[in-house]
Short mmCIF file of C-alpha atoms and ligand atoms in Angstrom, two decimals:
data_model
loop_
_atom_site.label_atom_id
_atom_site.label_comp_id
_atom_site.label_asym_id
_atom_site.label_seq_id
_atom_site.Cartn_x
_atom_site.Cartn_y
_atom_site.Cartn_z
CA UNK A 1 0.00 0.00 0.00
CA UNK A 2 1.09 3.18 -0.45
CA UNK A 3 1.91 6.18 1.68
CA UNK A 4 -0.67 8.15 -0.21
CA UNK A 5 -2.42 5.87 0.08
CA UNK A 6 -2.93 5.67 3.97
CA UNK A 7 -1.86 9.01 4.85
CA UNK A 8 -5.23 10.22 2.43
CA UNK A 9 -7.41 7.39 4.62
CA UNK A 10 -5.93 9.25 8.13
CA UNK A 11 -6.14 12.54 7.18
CA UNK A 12 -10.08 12.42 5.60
CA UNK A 13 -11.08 10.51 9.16
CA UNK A 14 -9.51 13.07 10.91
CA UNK A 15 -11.15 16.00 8.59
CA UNK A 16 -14.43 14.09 9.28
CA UNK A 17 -13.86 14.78 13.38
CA UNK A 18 -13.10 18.56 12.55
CA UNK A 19 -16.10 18.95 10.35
CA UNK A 20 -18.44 16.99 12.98
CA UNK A 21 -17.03 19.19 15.47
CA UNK A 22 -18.35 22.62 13.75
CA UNK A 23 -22.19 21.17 13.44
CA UNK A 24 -21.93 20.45 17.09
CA UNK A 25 -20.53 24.43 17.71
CA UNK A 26 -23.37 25.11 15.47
CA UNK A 27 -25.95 23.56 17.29
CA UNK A 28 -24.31 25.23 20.61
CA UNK A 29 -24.82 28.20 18.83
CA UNK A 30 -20.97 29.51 19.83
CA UNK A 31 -19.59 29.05 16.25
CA UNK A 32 -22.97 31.15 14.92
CA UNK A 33 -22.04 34.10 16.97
CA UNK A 34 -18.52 33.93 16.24
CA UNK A 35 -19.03 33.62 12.30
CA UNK A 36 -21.90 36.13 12.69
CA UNK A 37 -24.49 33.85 10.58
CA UNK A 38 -25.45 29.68 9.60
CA UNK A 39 -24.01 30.59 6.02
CA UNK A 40 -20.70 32.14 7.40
CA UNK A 41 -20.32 29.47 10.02
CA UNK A 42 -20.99 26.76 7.12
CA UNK A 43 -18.19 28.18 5.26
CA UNK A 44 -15.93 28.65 7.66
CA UNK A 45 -16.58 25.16 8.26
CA UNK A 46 -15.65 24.17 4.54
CA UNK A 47 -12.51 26.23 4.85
CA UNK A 48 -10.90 24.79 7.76
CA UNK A 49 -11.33 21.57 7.27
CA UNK A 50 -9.95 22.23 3.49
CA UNK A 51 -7.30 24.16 5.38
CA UNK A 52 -6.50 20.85 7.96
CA UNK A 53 -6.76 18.52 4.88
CA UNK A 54 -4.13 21.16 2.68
CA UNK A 55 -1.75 21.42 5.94
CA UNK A 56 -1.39 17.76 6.20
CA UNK A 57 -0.76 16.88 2.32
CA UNK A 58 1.72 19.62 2.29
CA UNK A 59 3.62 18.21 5.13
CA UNK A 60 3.57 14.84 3.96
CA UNK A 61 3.96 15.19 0.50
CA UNK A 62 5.50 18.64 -0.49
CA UNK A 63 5.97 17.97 -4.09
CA UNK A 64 2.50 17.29 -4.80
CA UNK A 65 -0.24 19.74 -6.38
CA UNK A 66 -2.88 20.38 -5.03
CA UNK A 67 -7.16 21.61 -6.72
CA UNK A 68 -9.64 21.81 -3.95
CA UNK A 69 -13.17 24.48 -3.90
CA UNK A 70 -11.89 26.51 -1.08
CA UNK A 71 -8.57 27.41 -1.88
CA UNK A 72 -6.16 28.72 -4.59
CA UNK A 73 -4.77 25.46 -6.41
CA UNK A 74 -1.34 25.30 -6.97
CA UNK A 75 -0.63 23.24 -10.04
CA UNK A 76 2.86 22.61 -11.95
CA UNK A 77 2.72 21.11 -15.23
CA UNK A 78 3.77 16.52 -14.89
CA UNK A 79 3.32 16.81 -11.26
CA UNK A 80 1.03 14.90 -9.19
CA UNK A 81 -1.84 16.80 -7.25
CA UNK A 82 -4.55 16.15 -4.80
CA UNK A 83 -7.97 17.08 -5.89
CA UNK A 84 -10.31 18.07 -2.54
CA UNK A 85 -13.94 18.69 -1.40
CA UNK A 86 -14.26 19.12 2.56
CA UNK A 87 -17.54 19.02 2.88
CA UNK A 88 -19.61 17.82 -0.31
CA UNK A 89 -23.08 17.96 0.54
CA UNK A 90 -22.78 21.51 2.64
CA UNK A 91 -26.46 22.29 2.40
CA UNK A 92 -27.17 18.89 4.17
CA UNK A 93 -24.26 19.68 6.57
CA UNK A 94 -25.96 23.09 7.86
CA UNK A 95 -28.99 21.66 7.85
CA UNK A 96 -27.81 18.16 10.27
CA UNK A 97 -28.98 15.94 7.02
CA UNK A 98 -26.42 13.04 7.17
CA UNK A 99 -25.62 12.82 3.91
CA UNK A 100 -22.49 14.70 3.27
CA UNK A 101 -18.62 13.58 3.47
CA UNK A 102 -15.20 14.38 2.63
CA UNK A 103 -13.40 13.57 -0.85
CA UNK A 104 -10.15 12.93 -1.56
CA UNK A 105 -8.29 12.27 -4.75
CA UNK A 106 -4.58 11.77 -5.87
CA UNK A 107 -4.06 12.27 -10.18
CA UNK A 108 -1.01 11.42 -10.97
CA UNK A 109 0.05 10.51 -15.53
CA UNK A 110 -2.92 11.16 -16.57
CA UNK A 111 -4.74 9.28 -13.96
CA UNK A 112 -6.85 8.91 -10.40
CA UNK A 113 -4.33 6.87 -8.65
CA UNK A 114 -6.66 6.71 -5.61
CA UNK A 115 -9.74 7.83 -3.75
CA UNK A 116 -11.07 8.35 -0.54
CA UNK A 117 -14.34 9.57 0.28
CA UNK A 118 -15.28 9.55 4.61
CA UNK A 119 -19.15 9.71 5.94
CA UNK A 120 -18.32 10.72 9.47
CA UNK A 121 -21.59 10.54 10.64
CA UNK A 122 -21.61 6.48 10.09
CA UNK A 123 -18.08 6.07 10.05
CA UNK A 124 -17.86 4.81 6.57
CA UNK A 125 -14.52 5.17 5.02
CA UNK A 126 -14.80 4.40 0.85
CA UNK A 127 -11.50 4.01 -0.09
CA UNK A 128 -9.47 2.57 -3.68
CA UNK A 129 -6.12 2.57 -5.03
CA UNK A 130 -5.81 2.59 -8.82
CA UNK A 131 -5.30 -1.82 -9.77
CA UNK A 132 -5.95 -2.57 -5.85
CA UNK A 133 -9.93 -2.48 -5.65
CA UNK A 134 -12.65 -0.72 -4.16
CA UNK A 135 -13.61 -0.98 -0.41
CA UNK A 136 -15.74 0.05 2.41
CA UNK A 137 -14.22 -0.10 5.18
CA UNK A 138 -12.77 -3.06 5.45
CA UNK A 139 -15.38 -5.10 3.35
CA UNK A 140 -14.40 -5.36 -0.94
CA UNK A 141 -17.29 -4.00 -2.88
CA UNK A 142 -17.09 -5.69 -6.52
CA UNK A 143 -20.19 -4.76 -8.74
CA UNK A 144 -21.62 -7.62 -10.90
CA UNK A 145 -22.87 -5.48 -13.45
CA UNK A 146 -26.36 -6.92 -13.84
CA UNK A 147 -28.71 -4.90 -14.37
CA UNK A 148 -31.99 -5.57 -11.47
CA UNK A 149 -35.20 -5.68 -12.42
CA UNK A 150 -35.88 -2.48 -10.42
CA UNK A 151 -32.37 -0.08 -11.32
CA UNK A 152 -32.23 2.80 -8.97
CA UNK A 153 -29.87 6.13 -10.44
CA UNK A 154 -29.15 8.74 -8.03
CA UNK A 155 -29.32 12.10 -9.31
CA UNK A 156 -27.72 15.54 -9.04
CA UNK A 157 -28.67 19.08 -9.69
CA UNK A 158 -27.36 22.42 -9.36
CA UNK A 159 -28.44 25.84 -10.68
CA UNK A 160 -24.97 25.49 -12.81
CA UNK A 161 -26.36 23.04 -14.95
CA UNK A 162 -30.09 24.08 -17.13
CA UNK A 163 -33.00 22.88 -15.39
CA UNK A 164 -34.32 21.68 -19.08
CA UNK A 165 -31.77 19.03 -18.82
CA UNK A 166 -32.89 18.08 -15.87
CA UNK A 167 -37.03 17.86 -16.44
CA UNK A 168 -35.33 16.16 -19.70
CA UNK A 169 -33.84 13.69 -17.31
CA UNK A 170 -36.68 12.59 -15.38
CA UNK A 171 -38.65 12.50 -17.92
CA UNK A 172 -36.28 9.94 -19.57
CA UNK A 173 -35.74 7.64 -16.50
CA UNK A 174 -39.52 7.41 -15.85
CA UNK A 175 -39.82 6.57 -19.52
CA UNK A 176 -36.97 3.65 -19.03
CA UNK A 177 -38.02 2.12 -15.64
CA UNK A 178 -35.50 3.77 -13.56
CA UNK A 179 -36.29 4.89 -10.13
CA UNK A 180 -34.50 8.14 -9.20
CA UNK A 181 -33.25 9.71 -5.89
CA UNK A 182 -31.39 12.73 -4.97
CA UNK A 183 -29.43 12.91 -1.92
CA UNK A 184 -27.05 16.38 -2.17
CA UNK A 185 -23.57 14.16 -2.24
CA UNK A 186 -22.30 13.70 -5.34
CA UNK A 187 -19.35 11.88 -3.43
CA UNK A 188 -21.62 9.68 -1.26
CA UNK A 189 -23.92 8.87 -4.31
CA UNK A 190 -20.82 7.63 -6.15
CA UNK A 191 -20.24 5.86 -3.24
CA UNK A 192 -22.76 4.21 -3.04
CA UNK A 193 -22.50 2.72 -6.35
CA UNK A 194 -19.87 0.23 -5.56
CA UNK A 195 -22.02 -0.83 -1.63
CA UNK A 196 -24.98 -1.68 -4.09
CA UNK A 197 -27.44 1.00 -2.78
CA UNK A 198 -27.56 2.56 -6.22
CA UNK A 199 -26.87 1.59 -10.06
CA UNK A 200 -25.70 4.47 -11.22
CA UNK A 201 -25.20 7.97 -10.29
CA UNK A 202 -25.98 11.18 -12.84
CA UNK A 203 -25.43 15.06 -13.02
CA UNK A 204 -25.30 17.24 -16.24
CA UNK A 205 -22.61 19.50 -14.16
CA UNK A 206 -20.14 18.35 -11.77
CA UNK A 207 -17.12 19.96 -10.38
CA UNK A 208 -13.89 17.50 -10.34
CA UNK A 209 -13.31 18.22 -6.54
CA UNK A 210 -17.01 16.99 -6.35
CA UNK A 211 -16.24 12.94 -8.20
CA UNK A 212 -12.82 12.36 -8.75
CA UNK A 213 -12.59 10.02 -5.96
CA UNK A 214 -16.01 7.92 -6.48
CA UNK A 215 -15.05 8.06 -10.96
CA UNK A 216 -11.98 5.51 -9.04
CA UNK A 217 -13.98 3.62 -6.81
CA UNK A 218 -16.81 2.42 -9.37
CA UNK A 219 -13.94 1.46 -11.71
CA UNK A 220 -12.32 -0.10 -9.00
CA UNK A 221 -15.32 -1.83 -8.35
CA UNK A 222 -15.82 -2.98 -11.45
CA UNK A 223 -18.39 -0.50 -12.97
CA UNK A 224 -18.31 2.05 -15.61
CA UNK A 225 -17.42 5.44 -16.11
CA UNK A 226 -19.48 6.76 -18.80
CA UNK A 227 -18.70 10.25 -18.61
CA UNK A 228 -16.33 12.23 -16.25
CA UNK A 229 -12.86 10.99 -17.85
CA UNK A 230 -12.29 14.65 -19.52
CA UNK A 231 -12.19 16.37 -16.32
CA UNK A 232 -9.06 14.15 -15.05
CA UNK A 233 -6.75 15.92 -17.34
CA UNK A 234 -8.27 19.34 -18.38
CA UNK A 235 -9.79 19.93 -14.72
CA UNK A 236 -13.14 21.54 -16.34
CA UNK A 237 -16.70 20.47 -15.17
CA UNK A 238 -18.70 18.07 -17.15
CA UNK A 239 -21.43 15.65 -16.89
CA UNK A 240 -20.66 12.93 -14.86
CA UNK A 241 -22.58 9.36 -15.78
CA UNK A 242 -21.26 6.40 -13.38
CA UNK A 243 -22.56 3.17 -13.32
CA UNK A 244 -22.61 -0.67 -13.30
CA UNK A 245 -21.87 -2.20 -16.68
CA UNK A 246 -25.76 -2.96 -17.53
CA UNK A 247 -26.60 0.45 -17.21
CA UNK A 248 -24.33 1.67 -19.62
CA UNK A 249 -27.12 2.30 -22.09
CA UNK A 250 -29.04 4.59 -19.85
CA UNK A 251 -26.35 6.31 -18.82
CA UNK A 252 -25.19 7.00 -22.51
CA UNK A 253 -28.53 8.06 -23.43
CA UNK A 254 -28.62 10.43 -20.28
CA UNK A 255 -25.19 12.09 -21.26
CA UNK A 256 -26.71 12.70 -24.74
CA UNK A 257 -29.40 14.52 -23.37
CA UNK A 258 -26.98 17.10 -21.40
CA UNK A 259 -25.44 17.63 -24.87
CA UNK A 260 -22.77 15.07 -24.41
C1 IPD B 301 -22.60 19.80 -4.31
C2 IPD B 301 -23.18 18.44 -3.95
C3 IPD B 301 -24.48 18.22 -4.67
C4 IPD B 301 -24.31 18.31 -6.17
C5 IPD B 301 -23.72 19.67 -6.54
C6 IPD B 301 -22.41 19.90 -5.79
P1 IPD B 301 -21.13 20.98 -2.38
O1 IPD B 301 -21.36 20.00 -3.68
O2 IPD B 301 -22.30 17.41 -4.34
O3 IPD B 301 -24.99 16.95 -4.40
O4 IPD B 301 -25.55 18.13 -6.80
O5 IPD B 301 -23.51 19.71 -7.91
O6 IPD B 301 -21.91 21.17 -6.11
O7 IPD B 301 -21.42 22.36 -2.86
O8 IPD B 301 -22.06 20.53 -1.33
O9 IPD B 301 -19.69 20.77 -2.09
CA1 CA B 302 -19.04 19.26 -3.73
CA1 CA B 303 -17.87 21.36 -0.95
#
């Protein structure tokens, strides 16, 4: 295994911790005062963990790059970087919905060489290393690819992508048989991919900081990345279409409809 490896697993667990640690000041009502408002306290939230997570890379690995949302990225042209959310699902964190978690990604030639995405709220650590699988935990999550009689997608949306698309989109999956949900993780939605919970997970519009690491887990699972791949090397959003193998044909036909 490799130091990156591990040192990613520590250091999301222990961004996890910090970030629970803010919604508990929030529900004292100590952090509101201090950040003078939910929204400021939310973001100051997003920024120190980013912060802890940024400190810790640097110090272990001070050649590396590093793209995260709440910071300037520091990039240098054949060198290996870190691509960070701290909190991906931050309207669910303000509002104490569980579904929100930290993700971590390493891109090194061209590639995701591994991924780490931490729920701290059930202590669920998804974790792959390119050519070593996809885990949860401790358990090894390999996707059969069949496609079940009743395929579940989970769904993103943001105001960055056209809410045509979207009507488009449920209007498509209602039309195919596919049940829908929508969480507000991208990360965890990916995640859940490779546990089984989902089939497949869509958005017309995602930010690489928001998938990198799950795009490596459902491969590493086993499953397909339909859409996503450009954003490895050019670092732009696109729509991201992840998936077992039998719902490759779905999620083609969904990344048509967002133009793709
Ligand atoms: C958002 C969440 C949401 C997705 C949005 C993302 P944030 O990230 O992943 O589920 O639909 O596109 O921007 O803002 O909570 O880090
Ligand atoms: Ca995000
Ligand atoms: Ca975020």
């Amino acid at each position: 295994m490799s130091d990156r490896y591990q040192v990613a697993k520590d250091i999301a667990i222990e961004a996890g911790a910090l970030a629970l640690e803010y919604q508990r000041g929030l529900s004292s009502g100590e952090l509101m005062i201090e950040a003078k408002g939910v929204q400021d306290f939310v973001t100051e939230a997003d920024q120190r963990t980013e912060k802890l997570i940024r400190s810790r890379l640097q110090a272990a690995f001070p050649e590396d790059g590093f793209f995260g949302e709440e910071s300037d990225s520091d990039l240098k042209p054949e060198q290996g970087f870190w691509v960070v959310d701290p909190i991906d699902g931050t309207s669910n964190f303000m509002r104490y919905v569980d579904q929100w978690g930290i993700s971590i990604a390493y891109v090194a030639e061209g590639q995701i060489q591994l991924g780490v995405i931490y729920d701290p709220v059930r202590q669920q650590l998804f974790h792959s290393q390119r050519g070593e699988g996809a885990y949860c935990n401790e358990q090894r999550c390999e996707l059969n690819g069949a496609l079940p009689a009743d395929p579940t997608l989970i769904l993103g949306y943001s105001r960055r992508a056209e809410l045509n698309v979207y009507l488009n989109v449920l209007e498509y999956l209602h039309e195919a048989g596919v049940e829908h949900r929508r969480f507000g993780s991208a990360a965890l939605g990916l995640a859940y991919v490779i546990t089984g919970q989902t089939d497949g997970y869509y958005e017309a519009d995602l930010n690489p900081w928001d998938c990198m690491a799950g795009l490596l887990l459902i491969e590493e699972a086993g499953g397909v990345v339909v859409s996503g791949r450009s954003m490895i090397t050019d670092l732009k959003n696109c729509p991201v279409a992840a998936g077992i193998a039998g719902l490759q044909p779905q999620l083609n036909n969904l990344v048509k409809l967002a133009g793709g």
